[in-house]
Short mmCIF file of C-alpha atoms and ligand atoms in Angstrom, two decimals:
data_model
loop_
_atom_site.label_atom_id
_atom_site.label_comp_id
_atom_site.label_asym_id
_atom_site.label_seq_id
_atom_site.Cartn_x
_atom_site.Cartn_y
_atom_site.Cartn_z
CA SER A 1 97.86 95.71 71.73
CA PHE A 2 98.90 98.52 69.40
CA LYS A 3 96.03 100.67 70.73
CA SER A 4 97.10 100.41 74.33
CA PHE A 5 100.68 101.04 73.27
CA THR A 6 99.73 104.31 71.51
CA HIS A 7 97.57 105.20 74.52
CA PHE A 8 100.57 104.63 76.79
CA LEU A 9 102.74 106.69 74.42
CA SER A 10 100.41 109.70 74.21
CA HIS A 11 99.90 109.56 77.96
CA SER A 12 103.61 109.60 78.70
CA LEU A 13 104.14 112.39 76.12
CA GLN A 14 101.43 114.43 77.77
CA ALA A 15 102.97 113.89 81.16
CA LYS A 16 106.27 115.25 79.85
CA MET A 17 104.57 118.39 78.59
CA SER A 18 103.39 119.56 82.00
CA ARG A 19 106.82 121.02 82.76
CA PRO A 20 107.11 124.78 82.23
CA VAL A 21 108.77 125.66 78.95
CA GLN A 22 109.73 129.25 79.69
CA ALA A 23 112.90 130.26 81.49
CA ARG A 24 112.46 131.71 84.98
CA ARG A 25 113.96 135.01 83.84
CA LEU A 26 110.75 135.68 81.87
CA GLU A 27 108.55 135.58 84.97
CA GLY A 28 106.50 138.75 85.30
CA ILE A 29 107.83 140.45 82.20
CA ASP A 30 105.48 138.97 79.59
CA LYS A 31 103.14 142.00 79.45
CA ASN A 32 104.08 144.76 77.03
CA ILE A 33 102.14 147.98 76.49
CA TRP A 34 103.19 148.34 72.84
CA VAL A 35 101.83 145.00 71.68
CA GLU A 36 98.36 146.00 72.85
CA PHE A 37 98.34 149.70 71.94
CA VAL A 38 99.97 149.32 68.52
CA LYS A 39 97.23 146.81 67.67
CA LEU A 40 94.48 149.11 68.99
CA ALA A 41 95.87 152.00 66.95
CA ALA A 42 96.05 149.85 63.81
CA THR A 43 92.44 148.71 64.29
CA TYR A 44 90.70 151.91 65.35
CA SER A 45 92.76 155.05 64.89
CA LYS A 46 92.09 157.71 62.28
CA VAL A 47 94.92 159.78 63.72
CA ASN A 48 97.78 157.99 65.43
CA LEU A 49 99.73 160.08 67.93
CA GLY A 50 100.63 157.00 69.95
CA GLN A 51 103.90 155.19 69.28
CA GLY A 52 106.98 157.39 68.74
CA PHE A 53 107.85 157.60 65.06
CA PRO A 54 107.61 160.33 62.42
CA ASP A 55 105.01 160.05 59.66
CA PHE A 56 107.04 162.48 57.51
CA PRO A 57 109.86 161.21 55.27
CA ALA A 58 113.47 160.80 56.37
CA PRO A 59 115.71 163.49 54.80
CA ASP A 60 116.60 163.05 51.10
CA PHE A 61 120.35 163.01 51.76
CA LEU A 62 119.85 159.94 53.93
CA THR A 63 117.54 157.94 51.67
CA GLU A 64 119.76 158.84 48.69
CA ALA A 65 122.77 157.52 50.61
CA PHE A 66 120.88 154.25 51.16
CA ARG A 67 120.02 154.04 47.44
CA ARG A 68 123.66 154.70 46.51
CA ALA A 69 124.85 152.02 48.92
CA LEU A 70 122.35 149.57 47.46
CA GLY A 71 122.90 150.22 43.77
CA GLY A 72 126.43 151.57 43.69
CA GLY A 73 129.38 149.49 42.57
CA ASN A 74 130.32 148.05 45.94
CA HIS A 75 128.64 144.63 46.08
CA MET A 76 130.44 143.88 49.35
CA LEU A 77 127.90 146.14 51.08
CA HIS A 78 125.52 143.18 50.75
CA GLN A 79 127.77 141.03 52.92
CA TYR A 80 128.69 140.99 56.61
CA THR A 81 130.73 143.91 57.80
CA ARG A 82 132.82 144.32 60.95
CA ALA A 83 130.77 142.80 63.80
CA PHE A 84 131.13 145.69 66.28
CA GLY A 85 130.31 148.31 63.68
CA HIS A 86 130.83 149.05 60.00
CA PRO A 87 134.22 150.84 59.89
CA PRO A 88 133.00 154.02 58.11
CA LEU A 89 130.21 154.39 60.69
CA VAL A 90 132.29 153.86 63.85
CA LYS A 91 134.93 156.21 62.42
CA VAL A 92 132.54 159.07 61.74
CA LEU A 93 130.71 158.50 65.05
CA ALA A 94 134.07 158.72 66.85
CA GLN A 95 134.87 161.97 65.02
CA PHE A 96 131.45 163.39 65.81
CA PHE A 97 131.50 162.49 69.49
CA GLU A 98 135.07 163.78 69.82
CA LYS A 99 133.59 167.15 68.95
CA LEU A 100 130.66 166.78 71.33
CA LEU A 101 132.64 165.42 74.28
CA GLY A 102 135.93 167.23 73.75
CA ARG A 103 138.04 164.07 74.08
CA ASP A 104 139.91 161.69 71.77
CA LEU A 105 138.02 158.54 70.85
CA ASP A 106 139.17 155.27 69.30
CA PRO A 107 136.51 154.18 66.77
CA MET A 108 137.34 150.50 67.35
CA THR A 109 137.11 150.44 71.15
CA ASN A 110 135.04 153.49 72.18
CA VAL A 111 132.15 153.00 69.74
CA MET A 112 129.92 150.02 68.97
CA VAL A 113 126.97 149.81 66.53
CA THR A 114 123.78 148.06 67.66
CA VAL A 115 120.35 147.12 66.29
CA GLY A 116 118.78 150.38 67.41
CA ALA A 117 119.13 151.92 70.84
CA TYR A 118 116.97 149.06 72.08
CA GLN A 119 119.74 146.49 71.56
CA ALA A 120 122.26 148.93 73.00
CA LEU A 121 120.21 148.98 76.20
CA PHE A 122 119.97 145.19 76.20
CA CYS A 123 123.76 144.89 75.85
CA CYS A 124 124.28 147.31 78.75
CA PHE A 125 122.05 145.44 81.19
CA GLN A 126 123.31 142.00 80.20
CA ALA A 127 126.95 143.08 80.34
CA LEU A 128 126.93 145.22 83.49
CA VAL A 129 124.18 143.95 85.81
CA ASP A 130 124.49 140.84 87.96
CA GLU A 131 122.09 138.80 90.08
CA GLY A 132 121.29 140.91 93.14
CA ASP A 133 122.51 144.23 91.72
CA GLU A 134 120.25 147.24 92.06
CA VAL A 135 119.67 149.61 89.16
CA ILE A 136 118.13 153.04 89.80
CA ILE A 137 115.47 154.09 87.28
CA ILE A 138 113.97 157.59 87.23
CA GLU A 139 110.19 157.60 86.79
CA PRO A 140 108.47 158.09 84.39
CA PHE A 141 110.78 155.98 82.21
CA PHE A 142 110.94 154.34 78.76
CA ASP A 143 109.18 151.13 79.72
CA CYS A 144 111.74 148.52 78.57
CA TYR A 145 114.31 149.46 81.25
CA GLU A 146 112.43 147.57 83.95
CA PRO A 147 112.04 144.15 82.22
CA MET A 148 115.60 144.38 80.86
CA VAL A 149 117.03 144.91 84.36
CA LYS A 150 114.93 142.01 85.67
CA MET A 151 115.97 139.72 82.82
CA ALA A 152 119.59 140.34 83.80
CA GLY A 153 118.76 139.28 87.37
CA GLY A 154 118.93 142.81 88.74
CA THR A 155 116.46 144.68 90.93
CA PRO A 156 115.06 147.98 89.65
CA VAL A 157 114.88 150.74 92.28
CA PHE A 158 112.57 153.58 91.28
CA VAL A 159 112.84 157.26 92.07
CA PRO A 160 110.17 159.63 90.76
CA LEU A 161 110.35 163.02 89.12
CA ARG A 162 107.93 164.99 91.26
CA PRO A 163 105.59 167.55 89.64
CA ASN A 164 105.58 171.06 91.12
CA PRO A 165 102.63 172.80 89.46
CA PRO A 166 103.37 176.50 88.78
CA LYS A 167 101.34 178.85 90.98
CA ASP A 168 100.96 181.67 88.47
CA GLY A 169 98.44 179.83 86.28
CA ARG A 170 100.84 179.25 83.38
CA LEU A 171 100.98 175.85 81.72
CA MET A 172 103.23 173.30 83.37
CA SER A 173 106.57 172.56 81.73
CA SER A 174 108.55 169.33 81.83
CA ALA A 175 111.10 171.38 83.83
CA ASP A 176 108.53 171.52 86.66
CA TRP A 177 109.05 167.77 87.17
CA GLN A 178 112.09 167.37 89.39
CA LEU A 179 114.05 164.90 91.45
CA ASP A 180 114.05 165.37 95.21
CA PRO A 181 117.82 165.41 95.95
CA ALA A 182 117.46 163.70 99.36
CA GLU A 183 115.14 161.05 97.94
CA LEU A 184 117.54 160.38 95.06
CA ALA A 185 120.52 160.10 97.42
CA SER A 186 118.59 157.66 99.63
CA LYS A 187 118.34 155.17 96.73
CA PHE A 188 122.12 154.78 96.38
CA SER A 189 123.81 152.05 98.42
CA GLU A 190 126.60 149.49 98.04
CA ARG A 191 124.11 147.29 96.18
CA THR A 192 123.62 149.95 93.46
CA LYS A 193 125.40 148.96 90.26
CA ALA A 194 124.02 151.51 87.83
CA ILE A 195 121.57 154.34 87.22
CA VAL A 196 119.65 154.77 83.98
CA LEU A 197 119.45 158.38 82.84
CA ASN A 198 117.26 159.39 79.92
CA SER A 199 117.69 163.05 78.99
CA PRO A 200 115.80 164.33 77.04
CA ASN A 201 113.27 162.10 78.74
CA ASN A 202 110.61 159.98 77.12
CA PRO A 203 107.67 160.46 77.98
CA LEU A 204 107.80 163.91 79.67
CA GLY A 205 110.26 165.63 77.35
CA LYS A 206 112.29 166.78 80.34
CA VAL A 207 115.82 168.00 79.57
CA PHE A 208 117.87 167.55 82.74
CA SER A 209 119.65 170.73 83.86
CA ARG A 210 123.36 170.96 84.61
CA GLY A 211 122.51 171.11 88.32
CA GLU A 212 120.43 167.93 88.20
CA LEU A 213 123.08 166.09 86.18
CA GLY A 214 125.76 167.30 88.59
CA LEU A 215 123.83 165.83 91.50
CA ILE A 216 123.48 162.45 89.73
CA ALA A 217 127.17 162.51 88.75
CA GLU A 218 128.27 163.28 92.31
CA LEU A 219 126.28 160.31 93.66
CA CYS A 220 127.64 158.00 90.92
CA VAL A 221 131.22 158.93 91.77
CA LYS A 222 130.65 158.72 95.53
CA HIS A 223 129.10 155.22 95.35
CA ASP A 224 131.12 153.91 92.37
CA VAL A 225 127.96 153.53 90.27
CA LEU A 226 127.77 153.23 86.46
CA CYS A 227 125.55 155.45 84.33
CA ILE A 228 123.59 154.10 81.36
CA SER A 229 122.77 157.33 79.56
CA ASP A 230 120.01 156.97 76.99
CA GLU A 231 120.41 160.07 74.80
CA VAL A 232 118.38 159.03 71.76
CA TYR A 233 116.63 162.44 71.70
CA GLU A 234 119.89 164.40 72.01
CA TRP A 235 119.12 166.65 69.00
CA LEU A 236 115.47 167.26 69.87
CA VAL A 237 115.76 170.13 72.33
CA TYR A 238 113.68 173.32 72.11
CA ASP A 239 113.54 177.00 73.09
CA GLY A 240 117.33 177.38 72.91
CA LYS A 241 117.84 174.87 75.73
CA GLN A 242 121.03 172.81 75.67
CA HIS A 243 121.44 169.05 75.89
CA ILE A 244 124.23 168.37 78.38
CA ARG A 245 126.04 165.03 78.19
CA ILE A 246 126.60 163.58 81.67
CA ALA A 247 129.74 161.82 80.36
CA SER A 248 131.35 165.26 80.02
CA LEU A 249 130.97 165.95 83.77
CA GLN A 250 133.87 165.44 86.19
CA GLY A 251 134.57 161.76 86.91
CA MET A 252 131.82 160.46 84.61
CA TRP A 253 133.48 159.41 81.33
CA ASP A 254 134.92 156.22 82.82
CA ARG A 255 131.59 155.12 84.26
CA THR A 256 129.13 156.15 81.51
CA VAL A 257 127.79 154.43 78.41
CA ILE A 258 126.13 156.88 75.99
CA ILE A 259 123.34 155.40 73.87
CA GLY A 260 122.14 156.92 70.59
CA SER A 261 119.78 156.09 67.73
CA ALA A 262 119.88 156.90 64.01
CA GLY A 263 116.14 156.19 64.04
CA LYS A 264 115.50 159.25 66.22
CA THR A 265 118.42 161.32 64.91
CA PHE A 266 117.55 160.98 61.19
CA SER A 267 113.79 160.29 61.42
CA ALA A 268 114.24 156.69 60.20
CA THR A 269 113.12 154.49 63.09
CA GLY A 270 112.64 151.49 60.79
CA TRP A 271 116.35 151.29 59.99
CA LYS A 272 117.13 150.20 63.55
CA VAL A 273 120.68 151.54 63.65
CA GLY A 274 121.88 152.53 67.12
CA TRP A 275 125.20 152.92 68.89
CA VAL A 276 127.03 153.09 72.19
CA VAL A 277 129.92 155.42 72.97
CA GLY A 278 132.00 154.95 76.10
CA PRO A 279 135.25 153.79 77.69
CA ASP A 280 136.75 150.48 76.54
CA ARG A 281 136.62 149.15 80.13
CA LEU A 282 132.80 149.07 79.78
CA LEU A 283 132.42 148.58 76.03
CA GLN A 284 134.60 145.46 75.96
CA HIS A 285 131.87 143.69 77.96
CA LEU A 286 129.08 145.04 75.77
CA ARG A 287 130.98 143.57 72.81
CA THR A 288 130.86 140.15 74.50
CA VAL A 289 127.06 140.32 74.75
CA HIS A 290 126.76 141.67 71.20
CA GLN A 291 128.95 138.91 69.71
CA ASN A 292 126.91 136.26 71.51
CA SER A 293 123.52 137.55 70.47
CA VAL A 294 123.26 139.74 67.36
CA TYR A 295 126.90 139.93 66.26
CA HIS A 296 126.41 141.81 62.94
CA CYS A 297 124.07 144.66 62.09
CA ALA A 298 122.76 145.35 58.56
CA THR A 299 125.65 146.67 56.49
CA ILE A 300 123.75 148.88 54.01
CA ALA A 301 121.85 150.76 56.72
CA GLN A 302 125.14 151.40 58.55
CA GLU A 303 126.77 152.65 55.35
CA ALA A 304 123.92 155.10 54.72
CA VAL A 305 123.93 156.34 58.34
CA ALA A 306 127.71 156.82 58.08
CA GLN A 307 127.16 159.08 55.08
CA GLY A 308 124.44 160.94 56.93
CA PHE A 309 126.86 161.66 59.77
CA GLN A 310 129.56 162.63 57.29
CA ARG A 311 127.21 165.29 55.92
CA GLU A 312 126.32 166.49 59.41
CA LEU A 313 129.98 166.67 60.35
CA THR A 314 130.63 169.02 57.41
CA LEU A 315 127.58 171.15 58.23
CA TYR A 316 128.07 171.05 62.02
CA GLY A 317 126.48 174.13 63.64
CA LYS A 318 125.36 175.51 60.26
CA PRO A 319 121.71 176.37 59.56
CA GLU A 320 121.47 173.65 56.83
CA SER A 321 122.41 170.96 59.35
CA TYR A 322 119.58 168.43 59.87
CA PHE A 323 120.37 168.46 63.57
CA ILE A 324 119.44 172.15 63.57
CA GLN A 325 116.53 171.99 61.12
CA LEU A 326 114.72 169.02 62.64
CA PRO A 327 114.30 170.52 66.14
CA LYS A 328 113.17 173.81 64.56
CA GLU A 329 110.41 172.01 62.67
CA LEU A 330 109.48 169.90 65.67
CA GLN A 331 109.24 172.92 67.95
CA GLN A 332 106.62 174.36 65.59
CA LYS A 333 104.72 171.04 65.70
CA ARG A 334 104.98 170.98 69.48
CA ASP A 335 103.47 174.45 69.65
CA TRP A 336 100.56 173.46 67.38
CA LEU A 337 99.74 170.46 69.52
CA VAL A 338 100.10 172.50 72.72
CA GLN A 339 97.55 174.97 71.31
CA SER A 340 95.14 172.25 70.18
CA LEU A 341 95.21 170.48 73.53
CA ASP A 342 95.08 173.63 75.65
CA GLY A 343 92.19 174.91 73.52
CA VAL A 344 89.98 171.98 74.50
CA GLY A 345 91.09 171.65 78.11
CA LEU A 346 93.49 168.72 77.81
CA LYS A 347 96.15 170.65 79.74
CA PRO A 348 99.52 169.99 78.08
CA ILE A 349 102.83 169.79 79.94
CA ILE A 350 105.15 171.70 77.60
CA PRO A 351 108.11 169.46 76.75
CA GLU A 352 111.61 170.98 76.62
CA GLY A 353 112.76 168.15 74.33
CA THR A 354 111.86 164.86 72.53
CA TYR A 355 108.85 164.54 70.26
CA PHE A 356 106.45 163.63 73.02
CA LEU A 357 103.98 165.65 75.00
CA VAL A 358 102.05 164.60 78.11
CA ALA A 359 98.57 166.05 78.70
CA ASP A 360 96.22 166.07 81.69
CA ILE A 361 92.89 164.29 81.03
CA SER A 362 91.17 165.34 84.29
CA GLN A 363 88.67 167.65 82.55
CA PHE A 364 87.56 164.83 80.24
CA LYS A 365 86.89 162.32 82.97
CA SER A 366 83.10 162.67 82.71
CA ASP A 367 83.30 161.19 79.18
CA VAL A 368 84.90 158.00 80.39
CA PRO A 369 83.28 157.10 83.69
CA ASP A 370 85.37 155.29 86.21
CA ASP A 371 84.86 151.56 86.67
CA PRO A 372 85.73 150.55 90.23
CA ASN A 373 85.73 146.87 89.22
CA SER A 374 88.47 147.26 86.63
CA ASP A 375 92.02 146.53 87.69
CA GLU A 376 93.29 148.57 84.75
CA PRO A 377 94.59 152.07 85.53
CA TYR A 378 92.14 154.83 84.52
CA ASP A 379 94.46 156.33 81.88
CA TYR A 380 94.63 152.93 80.10
CA ARG A 381 90.85 152.82 79.90
CA PHE A 382 90.74 156.46 78.81
CA ALA A 383 93.28 155.91 75.99
CA LYS A 384 91.43 152.78 74.81
CA TRP A 385 88.09 154.57 74.90
CA MET A 386 89.56 157.53 73.00
CA VAL A 387 90.96 155.44 70.15
CA LYS A 388 87.79 153.35 69.86
CA ASN A 389 85.30 156.22 70.10
CA LYS A 390 87.21 159.22 68.73
CA GLY A 391 89.78 157.54 66.48
CA LEU A 392 92.66 159.31 68.23
CA ALA A 393 95.52 157.15 69.51
CA ALA A 394 97.75 158.11 72.47
CA ILE A 395 99.62 156.20 75.19
CA PRO A 396 98.64 156.14 78.90
CA LEU A 397 101.32 157.74 81.09
CA SER A 398 101.11 155.09 83.80
CA ALA A 399 102.67 152.67 81.27
CA PHE A 400 105.89 154.53 82.07
CA TYR A 401 105.69 153.79 85.81
CA SER A 402 106.51 150.76 87.93
CA GLU A 403 103.66 148.58 89.18
CA ALA A 404 103.95 150.09 92.67
CA HIS A 405 103.64 153.71 91.48
CA LYS A 406 101.27 153.34 88.47
CA ASN A 407 98.20 154.30 90.45
CA ASN A 408 99.62 157.70 91.41
CA TYR A 409 99.75 158.83 87.77
CA THR A 410 96.53 157.86 86.02
CA ASN A 411 95.45 161.35 84.88
CA PHE A 412 97.73 161.77 81.88
CA ILE A 413 98.25 160.49 78.35
CA ARG A 414 101.25 160.87 76.03
CA PHE A 415 101.04 162.18 72.46
CA CYS A 416 103.75 162.01 69.77
CA PHE A 417 103.99 165.18 67.65
CA ALA A 418 106.60 164.04 65.10
CA LYS A 419 103.81 164.15 62.52
CA GLU A 420 102.90 165.90 59.27
CA GLU A 421 100.99 169.17 59.59
CA ALA A 422 97.93 167.41 58.10
CA THR A 423 98.05 164.74 60.83
CA LEU A 424 98.22 167.35 63.59
CA LYS A 425 95.35 169.28 61.93
CA ALA A 426 93.27 166.09 61.81
CA ALA A 427 93.99 165.56 65.52
CA ASN A 428 92.89 169.14 66.18
CA ASP A 429 89.62 168.54 64.27
CA ILE A 430 88.85 165.48 66.38
CA LEU A 431 89.55 167.40 69.60
CA GLN A 432 87.45 170.42 68.57
CA LYS A 433 84.50 168.23 67.60
CA TRP A 434 84.79 166.34 70.86
CA LYS A 435 84.76 169.54 72.85
CA GLN A 436 81.67 170.80 71.01
CA GLU A 437 79.87 167.55 71.74
CA LYS A 438 80.81 167.91 75.39
CA THR A 439 79.52 171.46 75.73
CA SER A 440 76.29 170.79 73.82
CA SER A 441 75.42 167.61 75.73
N1 PMP B 501 115.32 154.82 74.28
C1 PMP B 501 114.27 155.64 74.30
C2 PMP B 501 114.14 156.63 75.41
C3 PMP B 501 113.30 155.56 73.29
O1 PMP B 501 112.24 156.37 73.33
C4 PMP B 501 113.46 154.62 72.24
C5 PMP B 501 112.47 154.49 71.12
N2 PMP B 501 111.15 154.75 71.43
C6 PMP B 501 114.59 153.78 72.27
C7 PMP B 501 115.50 153.92 73.30
C8 PMP B 501 114.80 152.73 71.21
O2 PMP B 501 115.36 153.28 70.06
P1 PMP B 501 115.59 152.44 68.72
O3 PMP B 501 114.35 152.59 67.89
O4 PMP B 501 116.78 153.07 68.09
O5 PMP B 501 115.83 151.03 69.10
#
């Protein structure tokens, strides 16, 4: 009968659907901290110092450049541009990085434009990492490195920055978190394909010193290892410190891919314009991944970023340069947040760079009692409790650690201070009120 035929049909269709739909490369990488915490912040936060983006406007010269590109006479800016980067942008990036690196660059082969630094990272791992390759990642790290290595079939090998608390009672600095040279050296072997370096480092704000970079460079050269150098916070360095590019160290240019982001550089994270700079022997393979995934990036955004860089090239090293003004403003914001947090006993670790700050929550533990039955790290529960009960959003530090090391770092949360003065004042009000409630209860 028709009924038994449809029964047979639905049965056989059901049987077919029991096979897994997802590719094996997705195993174990389905969790993502941002999905959960961005939603929590949107639902509960009055003051959001969680995810890393400015709440102040991008500079006028940049948004005006976008408007000009959009409404100016060149209607071709609404069409595809060169796949590996809009010619005006790769040209000005090559000129700019020639200055920074002190070497000649070919805009067509030494530079590629990507959909933010995020896609640049994806291209690196897909192009350079094979099944069975090991990739060294320095903890704490920008969380996407680990799943991206795994998706490429590689094995992440973690090496921690170890905190050395100062003995003189001063606040800790991100410089007090250091690699143990012997421990770092022990992670390199013939299986090591690459190391990911992120200086200035998200989440700590550590700016690696010349000595530390020299040590990494020496090991890369000795073991023929590539360096994926995530430098998206290259302009956000404070207290007169200097950002040193590892690609400029002896033997490193040929084995390094530099990654940058217009989102971070020009306070326009929503534009999602990023780039890679490096030798053609590496970039040619990144181009293969790019052309088989994204291929073209938005033309108008690239045109506007090109004009932004053109302006910065003219003003290079001058006080009006955005790359000089932005860190000056952010240093002031950092100092406000340091004061707010220190004032209530959330001991801040003073960042040398980036727009992030990590603070110690130990003195606030009594507010959020531990739950021995929860398998969630304590800092996750603390950050969730804080946004739900105090309206203040931050990110748990253990999100920036591998599964195996998460439980060693559950006493910290990360704040973003790329925020308007009013936002930071509102955060301070919440913290002060919280402290008063603590002392009066
Ligand atoms: N690398 C690091 C270290 C970052 O912090 C971020 C952004 N949070 C990115 C890469 C991604 O940058 P983009 O927004 O340009 O994709």
